[in-house]
GROMACS .gro file of C-alpha atoms in nm:
model
  283
    1MET     CA    1 -10.884   3.189   3.091
    2ILE     CA    2 -10.790   2.844   3.089
    3LEU     CA    3 -10.447   2.714   3.039
    4ILE     CA    4 -10.365   2.359   2.903
    5VAL     CA    5  -9.989   2.229   2.974
    6ASP     CA    6  -9.815   1.940   2.817
    7SER     CA    7  -9.503   1.932   3.049
    8GLY     CA    8  -9.253   1.668   2.923
    9ALA     CA    9  -8.908   1.654   3.103
   10THR     CA   10  -8.717   1.900   2.842
   11LYS     CA   11  -8.976   2.166   2.799
   12SER     CA   12  -9.332   2.246   2.849
   13ASP     CA   13  -9.597   2.371   2.594
   14TRP     CA   14  -9.874   2.603   2.734
   15ILE     CA   15 -10.193   2.737   2.559
   16ALA     CA   16 -10.443   2.964   2.693
   17LEU     CA   17 -10.800   2.966   2.579
   18ASP     CA   18 -11.106   3.185   2.652
   19GLU     CA   19 -11.442   3.090   2.758
   20ASN     CA   20 -11.536   3.008   2.405
   21GLY     CA   21 -11.241   2.790   2.320
   22GLU     CA   22 -11.045   3.043   2.108
   23GLN     CA   23 -10.676   3.051   2.181
   24LEU     CA   24 -10.515   3.358   2.351
   25PHE     CA   25 -10.154   3.267   2.352
   26LEU     CA   26  -9.945   2.985   2.312
   27THR     CA   27  -9.584   2.988   2.510
   28GLN     CA   28  -9.334   2.761   2.627
   29THR     CA   29  -9.120   2.694   2.947
   30LEU     CA   30  -8.880   2.455   3.045
   31GLY     CA   31  -8.990   2.110   3.193
   32LEU     CA   32  -9.153   2.099   3.525
   33SER     CA   33  -9.084   1.739   3.627
   34PRO     CA   34  -9.146   1.759   3.997
   35GLU     CA   35  -8.930   1.423   4.034
   36VAL     CA   36  -8.594   1.611   3.930
   37LEU     CA   37  -8.685   1.976   4.019
   38THR     CA   38  -8.716   2.180   4.339
   39LYS     CA   39  -8.993   2.414   4.442
   40ASP     CA   40  -8.754   2.695   4.405
   41VAL     CA   41  -8.664   2.587   4.026
   42ILE     CA   42  -9.000   2.541   3.911
   43GLU     CA   43  -9.125   2.899   4.074
   44ASP     CA   44  -8.835   3.048   3.888
   45ARG     CA   45  -8.938   2.857   3.546
   46LEU     CA   46  -9.298   2.988   3.606
   47ALA     CA   47  -9.188   3.365   3.704
   48ASN     CA   48  -8.942   3.415   3.429
   49ASN     CA   49  -9.204   3.331   3.144
   50PHE     CA   50  -9.364   3.699   3.040
   51GLU     CA   51  -9.705   3.531   2.917
   52LEU     CA   52  -9.772   3.335   3.228
   53SER     CA   53  -9.660   3.597   3.490
   54LYS     CA   54  -9.851   3.874   3.307
   55ASN     CA   55 -10.188   3.650   3.317
   56ARG     CA   56 -10.137   3.464   3.626
   57GLU     CA   57 -10.418   3.619   3.807
   58LYS     CA   58 -10.664   3.566   3.493
   59VAL     CA   59 -10.640   3.206   3.483
   60SER     CA   60 -10.954   3.019   3.617
   61HIS     CA   61 -10.857   2.655   3.522
   62LEU     CA   62 -10.520   2.493   3.460
   63TYR     CA   63 -10.505   2.162   3.323
   64PHE     CA   64 -10.170   2.031   3.353
   65TYR     CA   65 -10.024   1.695   3.236
   66GLY     CA   66  -9.694   1.637   3.329
   67ALA     CA   67  -9.417   1.416   3.344
   68GLY     CA   68  -9.331   1.279   3.687
   69CYS     CA   69  -9.683   1.330   3.800
   70GLY     CA   70  -9.784   0.972   3.852
   71THR     CA   71  -9.813   0.983   4.233
   72GLU     CA   72 -10.002   1.187   4.458
   73ARG     CA   73  -9.713   1.335   4.664
   74MET     CA   74  -9.597   1.485   4.321
   75LYS     CA   75  -9.935   1.601   4.232
   76LEU     CA   76 -10.002   1.776   4.555
   77PHE     CA   77  -9.626   1.904   4.532
   78LEU     CA   78  -9.707   2.096   4.212
   79LYS     CA   79 -10.079   2.193   4.303
   80ALA     CA   80  -9.919   2.376   4.601
   81ILE     CA   81  -9.688   2.586   4.365
   82PHE     CA   82  -9.960   2.650   4.134
   83LYS     CA   83 -10.203   2.747   4.377
   84ASP     CA   84  -9.921   3.054   4.485
   85PHE     CA   85  -9.866   3.130   4.128
   86PHE     CA   86 -10.213   3.130   3.975
   87PRO     CA   87 -10.425   3.249   4.301
   88ASN     CA   88 -10.761   3.223   4.134
   89ALA     CA   89 -10.699   2.874   3.942
   90LYS     CA   90 -10.829   2.544   4.009
   91ALA     CA   91 -10.535   2.313   3.907
   92ASP     CA   92 -10.587   1.962   3.756
   93VAL     CA   93 -10.275   1.775   3.774
   94LYS     CA   94 -10.246   1.421   3.579
   95GLU     CA   95  -9.937   1.251   3.458
   96ASP     CA   96  -9.831   1.282   3.104
   97THR     CA   97  -9.981   0.957   3.007
   98TYR     CA   98 -10.340   1.106   2.998
   99ALA     CA   99 -10.207   1.382   2.767
  100ALA     CA  100 -10.073   1.109   2.551
  101ILE     CA  101 -10.413   0.948   2.556
  102PHE     CA  102 -10.645   1.216   2.506
  103ALA     CA  103 -10.399   1.317   2.203
  104THR     CA  104 -10.427   0.994   2.028
  105THR     CA  105 -10.741   0.812   2.118
  106LYS     CA  106 -11.100   0.882   2.083
  107VAL     CA  107 -11.314   0.836   2.417
  108GLY     CA  108 -11.490   0.480   2.390
  109HIS     CA  109 -11.190   0.357   2.168
  110GLN     CA  110 -10.924   0.113   2.311
  111GLY     CA  111 -10.558   0.146   2.252
  112ILE     CA  112 -10.210   0.088   2.401
  113VAL     CA  113 -10.082   0.439   2.450
  114CYS     CA  114  -9.702   0.510   2.456
  115ILE     CA  115  -9.466   0.777   2.539
  116LEU     CA  116  -9.118   0.799   2.351
  117GLY     CA  117  -8.953   1.143   2.425
  118THR     CA  118  -8.709   1.258   2.670
  119GLY     CA  119  -8.832   0.945   2.877
  120SER     CA  120  -9.065   0.640   2.828
  121ASN     CA  121  -9.395   0.515   2.953
  122CYS     CA  122  -9.678   0.283   2.817
  123SER     CA  123 -10.017   0.246   2.918
  124TYR     CA  124 -10.353   0.057   2.814
  125TYR     CA  125 -10.666   0.256   2.750
  126ASP     CA  126 -11.032   0.067   2.752
  127GLY     CA  127 -11.190   0.369   2.619
  128ASN     CA  128 -11.287   0.501   2.955
  129GLN     CA  129 -10.990   0.406   3.221
  130LEU     CA  130 -10.611   0.398   3.217
  131PHE     CA  131 -10.434   0.073   3.336
  132GLN     CA  132 -10.052   0.028   3.366
  133LYS     CA  133  -9.859  -0.289   3.398
  134VAL     CA  134  -9.539  -0.121   3.496
  135THR     CA  135  -9.485   0.133   3.769
  136SER     CA  136  -9.190   0.376   3.635
  137LEU     CA  137  -8.896   0.431   3.848
  138GLY     CA  138  -8.735   0.685   3.644
  139TYR     CA  139  -8.472   0.732   3.401
  140ILE     CA  140  -8.187   0.562   3.575
  141PRO     CA  141  -8.339   0.187   3.597
  142MET     CA  142  -8.604   0.225   3.324
  143ASP     CA  143  -8.702   0.462   3.035
  144ASP     CA  144  -8.642   0.183   2.743
  145GLY     CA  145  -8.613   0.349   2.400
  146SER     CA  146  -8.627   0.685   2.515
  147GLY     CA  147  -8.397   0.995   2.465
  148ASN     CA  148  -8.218   0.944   2.770
  149PHE     CA  149  -8.222   0.569   2.734
  150PHE     CA  150  -8.038   0.605   2.382
  151GLY     CA  151  -7.789   0.910   2.530
  152ARG     CA  152  -7.670   0.679   2.800
  153LYS     CA  153  -7.609   0.402   2.561
  154LEU     CA  154  -7.401   0.626   2.321
  155ILE     CA  155  -7.216   0.776   2.607
  156ARG     CA  156  -7.136   0.401   2.748
  157ASP     CA  157  -7.031   0.248   2.388
  158TYR     CA  158  -6.782   0.558   2.315
  159TYR     CA  159  -6.599   0.519   2.668
  160PHE     CA  160  -6.609   0.124   2.647
  161HIS     CA  161  -6.472   0.157   2.289
  162LYS     CA  162  -6.784  -0.029   2.137
  163MET     CA  163  -6.868   0.275   1.906
  164PRO     CA  164  -6.745   0.221   1.555
  165SER     CA  165  -6.407   0.447   1.502
  166ASP     CA  166  -6.590   0.636   1.207
  167LEU     CA  167  -6.861   0.716   1.414
  168ALA     CA  168  -6.674   0.760   1.747
  169HIS     CA  169  -6.468   1.034   1.586
  170LYS     CA  170  -6.756   1.213   1.475
  171PHE     CA  171  -6.949   1.183   1.817
  172ALA     CA  172  -6.637   1.329   1.984
  173SER     CA  173  -6.640   1.628   1.731
  174SER     CA  174  -7.017   1.704   1.788
  175HIS     CA  175  -7.033   1.679   2.184
  176ASP     CA  176  -6.819   1.761   2.486
  177LEU     CA  177  -6.722   1.413   2.606
  178ASP     CA  178  -6.466   1.534   2.873
  179ALA     CA  179  -6.544   1.324   3.183
  180ASP     CA  180  -6.549   1.603   3.407
  181VAL     CA  181  -6.820   1.778   3.200
  182ILE     CA  182  -7.034   1.466   3.154
  183LYS     CA  183  -7.001   1.413   3.523
  184GLU     CA  184  -7.094   1.727   3.631
  185ASN     CA  185  -7.418   1.742   3.419
  186LEU     CA  186  -7.514   1.388   3.549
  187TYR     CA  187  -7.474   1.445   3.906
  188LYS     CA  188  -7.453   1.824   3.993
  189GLN     CA  189  -7.667   1.999   3.760
  190PRO     CA  190  -8.043   1.957   3.745
  191ASN     CA  191  -8.235   1.744   3.468
  192PRO     CA  192  -7.951   1.495   3.421
  193ASN     CA  193  -8.222   1.261   3.208
  194THR     CA  194  -8.268   1.582   2.997
  195TYR     CA  195  -7.893   1.601   2.943
  196LEU     CA  196  -7.864   1.252   2.855
  197ALA     CA  197  -8.145   1.279   2.586
  198THR     CA  198  -7.955   1.566   2.412
  199PHE     CA  199  -7.720   1.302   2.284
  200ALA     CA  200  -8.004   1.107   2.112
  201ARG     CA  201  -8.023   1.375   1.825
  202PHE     CA  202  -7.702   1.238   1.719
  203LEU     CA  203  -7.850   0.900   1.691
  204ILE     CA  204  -8.111   1.044   1.480
  205GLU     CA  205  -7.885   1.237   1.257
  206ASN     CA  206  -7.682   0.921   1.204
  207LYS     CA  207  -7.962   0.678   1.182
  208GLU     CA  208  -7.857   0.531   0.829
  209HIS     CA  209  -7.518   0.418   1.006
  210PRO     CA  210  -7.523   0.036   1.056
  211TYR     CA  211  -7.449   0.106   1.428
  212ALA     CA  212  -7.693   0.341   1.488
  213LYS     CA  213  -7.952   0.134   1.292
  214GLY     CA  214  -7.868  -0.159   1.540
  215VAL     CA  215  -7.874   0.068   1.870
  216ILE     CA  216  -8.223   0.188   1.746
  217ASP     CA  217  -8.390  -0.132   1.668
  218LYS     CA  218  -8.252  -0.320   1.984
  219GLY     CA  219  -8.382  -0.033   2.195
  220PHE     CA  220  -8.722  -0.022   2.047
  221GLN     CA  221  -8.751  -0.419   2.059
  222GLN     CA  222  -8.630  -0.393   2.443
  223PHE     CA  223  -8.913  -0.134   2.500
  224ILE     CA  224  -9.185  -0.365   2.328
  225ASN     CA  225  -9.056  -0.660   2.519
  226ASN     CA  226  -9.067  -0.473   2.829
  227TYR     CA  227  -9.369  -0.243   2.822
  228VAL     CA  228  -9.606  -0.327   2.531
  229MET     CA  229  -9.604  -0.697   2.562
  230GLN     CA  230  -9.699  -0.672   2.919
  231PHE     CA  231 -10.057  -0.637   2.813
  232GLU     CA  232 -10.290  -0.947   2.670
  233LEU     CA  233 -10.450  -0.730   2.400
  234ALA     CA  234 -10.136  -0.607   2.264
  235THR     CA  235 -10.162  -0.735   1.928
  236LYS     CA  236 -10.521  -0.678   1.904
  237VAL     CA  237 -10.548  -0.283   1.939
  238PRO     CA  238 -10.365   0.007   1.790
  239ILE     CA  239 -10.053   0.117   1.944
  240ASN     CA  240 -10.036   0.503   1.976
  241PHE     CA  241  -9.725   0.715   2.040
  242VAL     CA  242  -9.614   1.040   2.123
  243GLY     CA  243  -9.266   1.217   2.190
  244SER     CA  244  -8.990   1.332   1.981
  245ILE     CA  245  -8.822   1.007   1.972
  246ALA     CA  246  -9.127   0.817   1.833
  247HIS     CA  247  -9.173   1.102   1.560
  248TYR     CA  248  -8.825   1.160   1.436
  249LEU     CA  249  -8.781   0.762   1.436
  250ARG     CA  250  -9.107   0.706   1.304
  251ASP     CA  251  -9.009   0.455   0.983
  252GLU     CA  252  -8.757   0.253   1.235
  253LEU     CA  253  -9.031   0.248   1.496
  254THR     CA  254  -9.291   0.131   1.272
  255SER     CA  255  -9.044  -0.147   1.128
  256VAL     CA  256  -8.998  -0.305   1.474
  257LEU     CA  257  -9.390  -0.282   1.546
  258LEU     CA  258  -9.487  -0.466   1.220
  259ARG     CA  259  -9.212  -0.729   1.300
  260ASN     CA  260  -9.379  -0.786   1.626
  261ASP     CA  261  -9.739  -0.836   1.457
  262LEU     CA  262  -9.855  -0.490   1.641
  263ILE     CA  263 -10.109  -0.257   1.504
  264VAL     CA  264  -9.934   0.085   1.400
  265GLY     CA  265 -10.144   0.360   1.557
  266VAL     CA  266 -10.130   0.750   1.572
  267ILE     CA  267  -9.751   0.881   1.606
  268ARG     CA  268  -9.764   1.245   1.736
  269GLN     CA  269  -9.476   1.447   1.802
  270ARG     CA  270  -9.656   1.673   2.070
  271PRO     CA  271  -9.995   1.609   2.224
  272ILE     CA  272 -10.066   1.952   2.277
  273GLU     CA  273 -10.271   1.971   1.963
  274GLY     CA  274 -10.485   1.690   2.052
  275LEU     CA  275 -10.512   1.797   2.424
  276VAL     CA  276 -10.669   2.153   2.276
  277ASP     CA  277 -10.917   1.965   2.058
  278PHE     CA  278 -11.032   1.746   2.352
  279HIS     CA  279 -11.048   2.018   2.602
  280ARG     CA  280 -11.250   2.243   2.356
  281SER     CA  281 -11.507   1.962   2.296
  282ASN     CA  282 -11.536   1.919   2.658
  283MET     CA  283 -11.601   2.270   2.745
   0.00000   0.00000   0.00000
């Protein structure tokens, strides 16, 4: 049995295949980002999943693509956890950018591949190798155009009284904006980036409001300026995306891309389906 995993900051999609590439089961856990979670939390999230616990000794190969897995230290950290939980498995841990590449770009084809979900990232794929111009420093200083980026913007504008009153009233009615609650989630609870990203749903649901349109447009333009335009071939190759923000704000994202003379490529909500096809073709 092989396991293929696409793990974002919010949730992880797991698909098990037999030796013939036939699906055995599909399941989900909460996200397993090693940058923001402790060993105990990750182990609990694995152990609390019935399918994974039941089949843990049957797994021979684990292909894990995850947020926060861009450094060797984080890869080794996760591999040690997987070695204990899946005792018979050979684990291959890669950053989630590779999942985005394999799900959107054919081997041998060029493209710029972006992640716009809870967090954000951007890479150039030359058809064989991955290249990055920007080293991610995580959700606090970076992650332009992401769910947590937009969530932070909404909270700041609400507290700085920059959000239009009609939308501010609606925002307060749909979220607990008590200062103590916000600070508890940001500074004492795990996954503060995921917490911030939950507010982005409000932006999506109200995207026709002039204020929301402006926030979305400026956020995507900032992402393009700071990430996509780092690459000399930015206007020559397709710009592909995975992630919930790219998916649910597809029209707004497309508009900003075209305004910048960029080629709109593939936009997927989740890369797991493309990942399965990739691994089946390489079994």
